[in-house]
């Protein structure tokens, strides 16, 4: 395969939450063109079956690699990473690297010797996949592990409730759960949660280390591009942000996740099949 440095990076999520990861990538790697795909027609992934998410993720990755000529694909969604990463990695082996949001986070946590007990909060599908538990126990058996599904958080943030007393009450309710007792670190295993990182730190009086995926994933991508000699030295074209279903509300919410409002382009890749 003859991959060129100037080809874009594909980034996808169930919706627009993955823009937190796209934003971290564009800050760390300003020479890379990003082609983002938010599967807003099938959102949320957090309560869908693994099989269905795998089928969505495969169609999106085919689109990014074959129609958009991307040189690498980032699964900027915890739920899709939990359900579909291994399938995508194996399917596109030798074609393009596929990066998920879970492994870089696991690596960051296990490298910190001070952490004895880690907690994970995520959607129902991510938690029930057991993927964090399995990866932590395989990579560092001495680390104590606990987890909690926090299904209200993603929709709450998407509705713009993330710095007010309602979000504070919901966050407090979840974090006070016995399941998260005595942790020294908390993994925010959902694309939306960086938006409430501050409130979570405040709840823990800054005594618990909080990990979110956006930056560690951007660093992992950088590492892979350098290793494969695929890093671009000049941005060739502007970023494109596709969604499979368009509403004005999606577009106006982009500023929450990307820091500024961006234009979303409707592209329902399922309608073409
Ligand atoms: N993007 C999803 C994740 O990171 C959250 C939203 C959804 O459930 O689709 O898990």
Tab-separated table of C-alpha atoms and ligand atoms in Angstrom:
chain	number	residue	atom	x	y	z
A	1	UNK	CA	0.000	0.000	0.000
A	2	UNK	CA	1.301	3.419	-0.949
A	3	UNK	CA	0.039	5.767	1.741
A	4	UNK	CA	1.000	9.427	1.421
A	5	UNK	CA	1.716	11.845	4.281
A	6	UNK	CA	-0.761	14.438	3.001
A	7	UNK	CA	-3.782	12.090	3.239
A	8	UNK	CA	-6.289	13.075	5.934
A	9	UNK	CA	-6.970	11.549	9.352
A	10	UNK	CA	-10.445	10.031	9.748
A	11	UNK	CA	-12.127	10.541	13.116
A	12	UNK	CA	-15.552	9.178	14.013
A	13	UNK	CA	-18.021	9.119	16.873
A	14	UNK	CA	-21.673	8.315	17.452
A	15	UNK	CA	-22.321	12.051	17.293
A	16	UNK	CA	-20.572	15.275	18.045
A	17	UNK	CA	-19.021	14.343	21.425
A	18	UNK	CA	-15.978	12.986	19.572
A	19	UNK	CA	-15.199	16.567	18.591
A	20	UNK	CA	-13.376	16.751	21.966
A	21	UNK	CA	-10.888	14.263	20.488
A	22	UNK	CA	-10.829	15.971	17.048
A	23	UNK	CA	-10.079	19.242	18.810
A	24	UNK	CA	-7.162	17.743	20.756
A	25	UNK	CA	-5.806	16.254	17.495
A	26	UNK	CA	-6.037	19.537	15.611
A	27	UNK	CA	-4.242	21.349	18.449
A	28	UNK	CA	-1.426	18.814	18.733
A	29	UNK	CA	-1.143	18.106	14.991
A	30	UNK	CA	-2.051	21.336	13.158
A	31	UNK	CA	-0.566	20.064	9.879
A	32	UNK	CA	-3.048	17.207	9.619
A	33	UNK	CA	-6.356	17.516	7.782
A	34	UNK	CA	-9.201	15.915	9.753
A	35	UNK	CA	-12.262	14.306	8.210
A	36	UNK	CA	-14.777	13.846	10.993
A	37	UNK	CA	-17.871	11.662	10.823
A	38	UNK	CA	-20.557	11.956	13.519
A	39	UNK	CA	-23.154	9.215	13.242
A	40	UNK	CA	-25.966	11.414	14.524
A	41	UNK	CA	-28.578	9.304	12.686
A	42	UNK	CA	-27.813	6.380	15.013
A	43	UNK	CA	-27.008	8.258	18.217
A	44	UNK	CA	-26.710	7.279	21.034
A	45	UNK	CA	-24.489	4.202	20.749
A	46	UNK	CA	-24.369	3.891	24.551
A	47	UNK	CA	-27.430	1.661	24.813
A	48	UNK	CA	-27.136	-0.260	21.521
A	49	UNK	CA	-25.921	-3.828	21.006
A	50	UNK	CA	-22.299	-4.610	20.179
A	51	UNK	CA	-23.351	-6.182	16.858
A	52	UNK	CA	-25.189	-3.088	15.676
A	53	UNK	CA	-22.355	-0.755	16.716
A	54	UNK	CA	-19.848	-2.980	14.877
A	55	UNK	CA	-21.883	-2.755	11.708
A	56	UNK	CA	-22.151	1.065	11.942
A	57	UNK	CA	-18.438	1.381	12.742
A	58	UNK	CA	-17.434	-0.806	9.777
A	59	UNK	CA	-19.536	1.207	7.304
A	60	UNK	CA	-18.063	4.469	8.614
A	61	UNK	CA	-14.474	3.176	8.493
A	62	UNK	CA	-14.995	1.930	4.908
A	63	UNK	CA	-16.245	5.396	3.986
A	64	UNK	CA	-13.293	7.175	5.637
A	65	UNK	CA	-10.653	4.884	4.148
A	66	UNK	CA	-12.048	4.107	0.719
A	67	UNK	CA	-14.086	7.175	-0.203
A	68	UNK	CA	-12.176	9.821	1.718
A	69	UNK	CA	-8.735	8.280	1.338
A	70	UNK	CA	-7.768	8.650	5.016
A	71	UNK	CA	-4.363	7.352	6.120
A	72	UNK	CA	-5.499	6.450	9.670
A	73	UNK	CA	-8.784	6.200	11.547
A	74	UNK	CA	-9.425	7.278	15.130
A	75	UNK	CA	-12.468	5.800	16.875
A	76	UNK	CA	-13.277	8.898	18.951
A	77	UNK	CA	-15.979	7.140	20.947
A	78	UNK	CA	-15.611	4.911	23.975
A	79	UNK	CA	-18.691	2.853	23.209
A	80	UNK	CA	-17.585	2.154	19.617
A	81	UNK	CA	-14.027	1.448	20.825
A	82	UNK	CA	-15.411	-1.062	23.354
A	83	UNK	CA	-17.679	-2.770	20.826
A	84	UNK	CA	-15.763	-2.581	17.559
A	85	UNK	CA	-12.034	-1.819	17.942
A	86	UNK	CA	-10.673	-5.371	17.595
A	87	UNK	CA	-12.915	-6.060	14.578
A	88	UNK	CA	-11.819	-2.860	12.807
A	89	UNK	CA	-8.141	-3.335	13.660
A	90	UNK	CA	-8.176	-6.845	12.177
A	91	UNK	CA	-10.305	-5.930	9.145
A	92	UNK	CA	-8.068	-3.022	8.096
A	93	UNK	CA	-4.727	-4.569	9.045
A	94	UNK	CA	-2.151	-3.648	6.406
A	95	UNK	CA	-4.484	-0.968	5.013
A	96	UNK	CA	-4.468	1.717	7.727
A	97	UNK	CA	-3.842	1.996	11.462
A	98	UNK	CA	-6.991	2.163	13.611
A	99	UNK	CA	-6.649	3.953	16.953
A	100	UNK	CA	-9.132	3.541	19.789
A	101	UNK	CA	-9.708	5.736	22.827
A	102	UNK	CA	-9.393	2.978	25.435
A	103	UNK	CA	-5.838	1.624	25.137
A	104	UNK	CA	-4.054	5.005	25.398
A	105	UNK	CA	-6.052	5.698	28.562
A	106	UNK	CA	-5.176	2.301	30.075
A	107	UNK	CA	-1.493	2.981	29.323
A	108	UNK	CA	-1.632	6.426	30.984
A	109	UNK	CA	-3.224	5.041	34.159
A	110	UNK	CA	-1.009	1.992	34.599
A	111	UNK	CA	2.119	4.119	34.125
A	112	UNK	CA	1.220	6.097	37.261
A	113	UNK	CA	2.673	4.183	40.200
A	114	UNK	CA	0.733	6.228	42.762
A	115	UNK	CA	-2.610	4.833	41.604
A	116	UNK	CA	-3.710	1.805	43.618
A	117	UNK	CA	-7.432	1.842	42.845
A	118	UNK	CA	-9.001	3.149	39.637
A	119	UNK	CA	-12.659	3.787	38.845
A	120	UNK	CA	-14.245	4.027	35.401
A	121	UNK	CA	-17.468	5.836	34.491
A	122	UNK	CA	-19.037	5.341	31.054
A	123	UNK	CA	-22.179	4.493	29.092
A	124	UNK	CA	-24.062	1.240	29.736
A	125	UNK	CA	-22.646	-0.483	26.641
A	126	UNK	CA	-19.038	0.415	27.503
A	127	UNK	CA	-19.418	-0.839	31.086
A	128	UNK	CA	-21.273	-4.019	30.147
A	129	UNK	CA	-18.630	-4.835	27.506
A	130	UNK	CA	-16.219	-5.445	30.408
A	131	UNK	CA	-13.400	-4.091	28.245
A	132	UNK	CA	-11.814	-1.745	30.812
A	133	UNK	CA	-11.875	-4.396	33.532
A	134	UNK	CA	-10.353	-6.974	31.188
A	135	UNK	CA	-7.599	-4.655	29.911
A	136	UNK	CA	-6.659	-3.273	33.347
A	137	UNK	CA	-6.514	-6.711	34.951
A	138	UNK	CA	-4.456	-8.134	32.085
A	139	UNK	CA	-2.012	-5.206	31.957
A	140	UNK	CA	-1.684	-4.569	35.722
A	141	UNK	CA	-3.225	-7.301	37.908
A	142	UNK	CA	-2.194	-5.505	41.139
A	143	UNK	CA	-4.411	-2.489	40.339
A	144	UNK	CA	-7.795	-2.502	42.109
A	145	UNK	CA	-10.643	-1.770	39.719
A	146	UNK	CA	-14.197	-0.516	40.013
A	147	UNK	CA	-16.726	0.865	37.515
A	148	UNK	CA	-20.120	2.516	37.217
A	149	UNK	CA	-22.481	3.094	34.281
A	150	UNK	CA	-23.531	6.753	34.249
A	151	UNK	CA	-26.074	6.843	31.404
A	152	UNK	CA	-27.571	10.251	32.172
A	153	UNK	CA	-24.335	12.174	31.793
A	154	UNK	CA	-23.895	12.138	27.991
A	155	UNK	CA	-27.419	13.342	27.187
A	156	UNK	CA	-27.276	15.886	30.006
A	157	UNK	CA	-24.090	17.427	28.557
A	158	UNK	CA	-25.455	17.337	25.027
A	159	UNK	CA	-28.418	19.380	26.211
A	160	UNK	CA	-25.990	21.983	27.519
A	161	UNK	CA	-26.351	21.034	31.199
A	162	UNK	CA	-22.770	20.924	32.353
A	163	UNK	CA	-21.996	23.889	34.544
A	164	UNK	CA	-25.110	24.408	36.599
A	165	UNK	CA	-26.787	23.092	39.720
A	166	UNK	CA	-28.683	20.368	37.824
A	167	UNK	CA	-25.495	18.860	36.433
A	168	UNK	CA	-23.870	19.266	39.826
A	169	UNK	CA	-26.669	17.257	41.474
A	170	UNK	CA	-26.502	14.477	38.849
A	171	UNK	CA	-22.703	14.279	39.067
A	172	UNK	CA	-22.821	14.204	42.865
A	173	UNK	CA	-25.423	11.425	42.838
A	174	UNK	CA	-23.320	9.229	40.566
A	175	UNK	CA	-19.952	9.902	42.191
A	176	UNK	CA	-21.332	9.248	45.689
A	177	UNK	CA	-22.200	5.702	44.626
A	178	UNK	CA	-20.561	3.043	46.808
A	179	UNK	CA	-19.054	1.515	43.665
A	180	UNK	CA	-16.623	4.454	43.411
A	181	UNK	CA	-15.470	4.462	47.036
A	182	UNK	CA	-11.807	5.027	47.876
A	183	UNK	CA	-10.527	5.450	44.325
A	184	UNK	CA	-7.336	7.434	43.663
A	185	UNK	CA	-8.076	7.886	39.960
A	186	UNK	CA	-11.183	8.174	37.812
A	187	UNK	CA	-11.270	7.469	34.084
A	188	UNK	CA	-13.806	9.550	32.153
A	189	UNK	CA	-14.580	6.844	29.604
A	190	UNK	CA	-16.934	8.794	27.368
A	191	UNK	CA	-16.262	11.501	24.796
A	192	UNK	CA	-18.651	13.913	26.505
A	193	UNK	CA	-17.175	13.822	29.986
A	194	UNK	CA	-14.196	16.199	29.499
A	195	UNK	CA	-16.861	18.917	29.647
A	196	UNK	CA	-17.589	18.073	33.292
A	197	UNK	CA	-13.998	17.349	34.334
A	198	UNK	CA	-13.826	20.514	36.436
A	199	UNK	CA	-17.003	19.693	38.358
A	200	UNK	CA	-15.770	16.154	38.945
A	201	UNK	CA	-12.421	17.439	40.261
A	202	UNK	CA	-14.278	19.835	42.537
A	203	UNK	CA	-16.431	16.977	43.860
A	204	UNK	CA	-13.243	15.112	44.779
A	205	UNK	CA	-11.586	18.300	46.130
A	206	UNK	CA	-8.787	17.652	43.604
A	207	UNK	CA	-7.739	14.572	45.585
A	208	UNK	CA	-8.547	12.055	42.831
A	209	UNK	CA	-6.634	12.052	39.527
A	210	UNK	CA	-8.989	12.497	36.590
A	211	UNK	CA	-8.135	11.002	33.175
A	212	UNK	CA	-9.881	11.919	29.934
A	213	UNK	CA	-9.133	10.491	26.534
A	214	UNK	CA	-8.836	13.514	24.236
A	215	UNK	CA	-5.189	14.410	24.823
A	216	UNK	CA	-3.811	10.910	25.335
A	217	UNK	CA	-5.441	9.782	22.087
A	218	UNK	CA	-3.971	12.713	20.149
A	219	UNK	CA	-0.541	11.821	21.557
A	220	UNK	CA	-0.983	8.170	20.580
A	221	UNK	CA	-1.945	9.188	17.035
A	222	UNK	CA	1.132	11.417	16.836
A	223	UNK	CA	3.315	8.523	17.989
A	224	UNK	CA	1.861	6.196	15.339
A	225	UNK	CA	2.226	8.760	12.524
A	226	UNK	CA	5.862	9.352	13.470
A	227	UNK	CA	6.570	5.631	13.732
A	228	UNK	CA	4.964	4.896	10.333
A	229	UNK	CA	6.570	7.990	8.767
A	230	UNK	CA	3.111	9.304	7.898
A	231	UNK	CA	3.080	12.709	9.631
A	232	UNK	CA	2.116	15.579	7.333
A	233	UNK	CA	4.400	18.632	7.251
A	234	UNK	CA	1.813	20.965	5.716
A	235	UNK	CA	-1.961	21.072	5.984
A	236	UNK	CA	-3.279	20.411	2.460
A	237	UNK	CA	-6.991	21.145	2.898
A	238	UNK	CA	-9.447	22.356	5.518
A	239	UNK	CA	-11.094	19.964	7.962
A	240	UNK	CA	-14.499	18.527	7.028
A	241	UNK	CA	-17.165	17.576	9.552
A	242	UNK	CA	-19.845	15.167	8.296
A	243	UNK	CA	-22.946	14.019	10.142
A	244	UNK	CA	-25.360	11.277	9.100
A	245	UNK	CA	-28.325	13.383	10.220
A	246	UNK	CA	-28.372	17.153	10.383
A	247	UNK	CA	-30.248	19.399	12.794
A	248	UNK	CA	-29.489	23.002	13.693
A	249	UNK	CA	-29.273	21.905	17.288
A	250	UNK	CA	-26.369	19.547	16.461
A	251	UNK	CA	-24.577	22.376	14.682
A	252	UNK	CA	-25.106	24.915	17.440
A	253	UNK	CA	-23.924	22.382	20.043
A	254	UNK	CA	-20.583	21.871	18.285
A	255	UNK	CA	-19.063	24.825	20.158
A	256	UNK	CA	-19.449	22.892	23.441
A	257	UNK	CA	-17.190	20.110	22.203
A	258	UNK	CA	-14.918	21.940	19.748
A	259	UNK	CA	-14.480	25.286	21.470
A	260	UNK	CA	-16.119	27.110	18.554
A	261	UNK	CA	-19.115	26.503	16.330
A	262	UNK	CA	-18.266	24.577	13.186
A	263	UNK	CA	-20.213	23.847	10.031
A	264	UNK	CA	-21.635	20.315	9.802
A	265	UNK	CA	-22.208	18.729	6.393
A	266	UNK	CA	-24.991	16.196	5.972
A	267	UNK	CA	-23.766	12.893	4.513
A	268	UNK	CA	-25.924	9.858	5.208
A	269	UNK	CA	-23.655	7.111	3.943
A	270	UNK	CA	-26.361	4.473	4.602
A	271	UNK	CA	-28.739	6.008	2.078
A	272	UNK	CA	-26.261	5.275	-0.714
A	273	UNK	CA	-26.159	1.542	-0.015
B	1	LIG	N1	-19.694	8.853	22.193
B	1	LIG	C1	-20.218	7.970	23.209
B	1	LIG	C2	-19.077	7.448	24.077
B	1	LIG	O1	-17.974	7.987	24.088
B	1	LIG	C3	-21.248	8.652	24.084
B	1	LIG	C4	-22.535	8.994	23.386
B	1	LIG	C5	-23.313	7.779	22.929
B	1	LIG	O2	-23.825	7.002	23.764
B	1	LIG	O3	-23.414	7.594	21.731
B	1	LIG	O4	-19.259	6.474	24.774
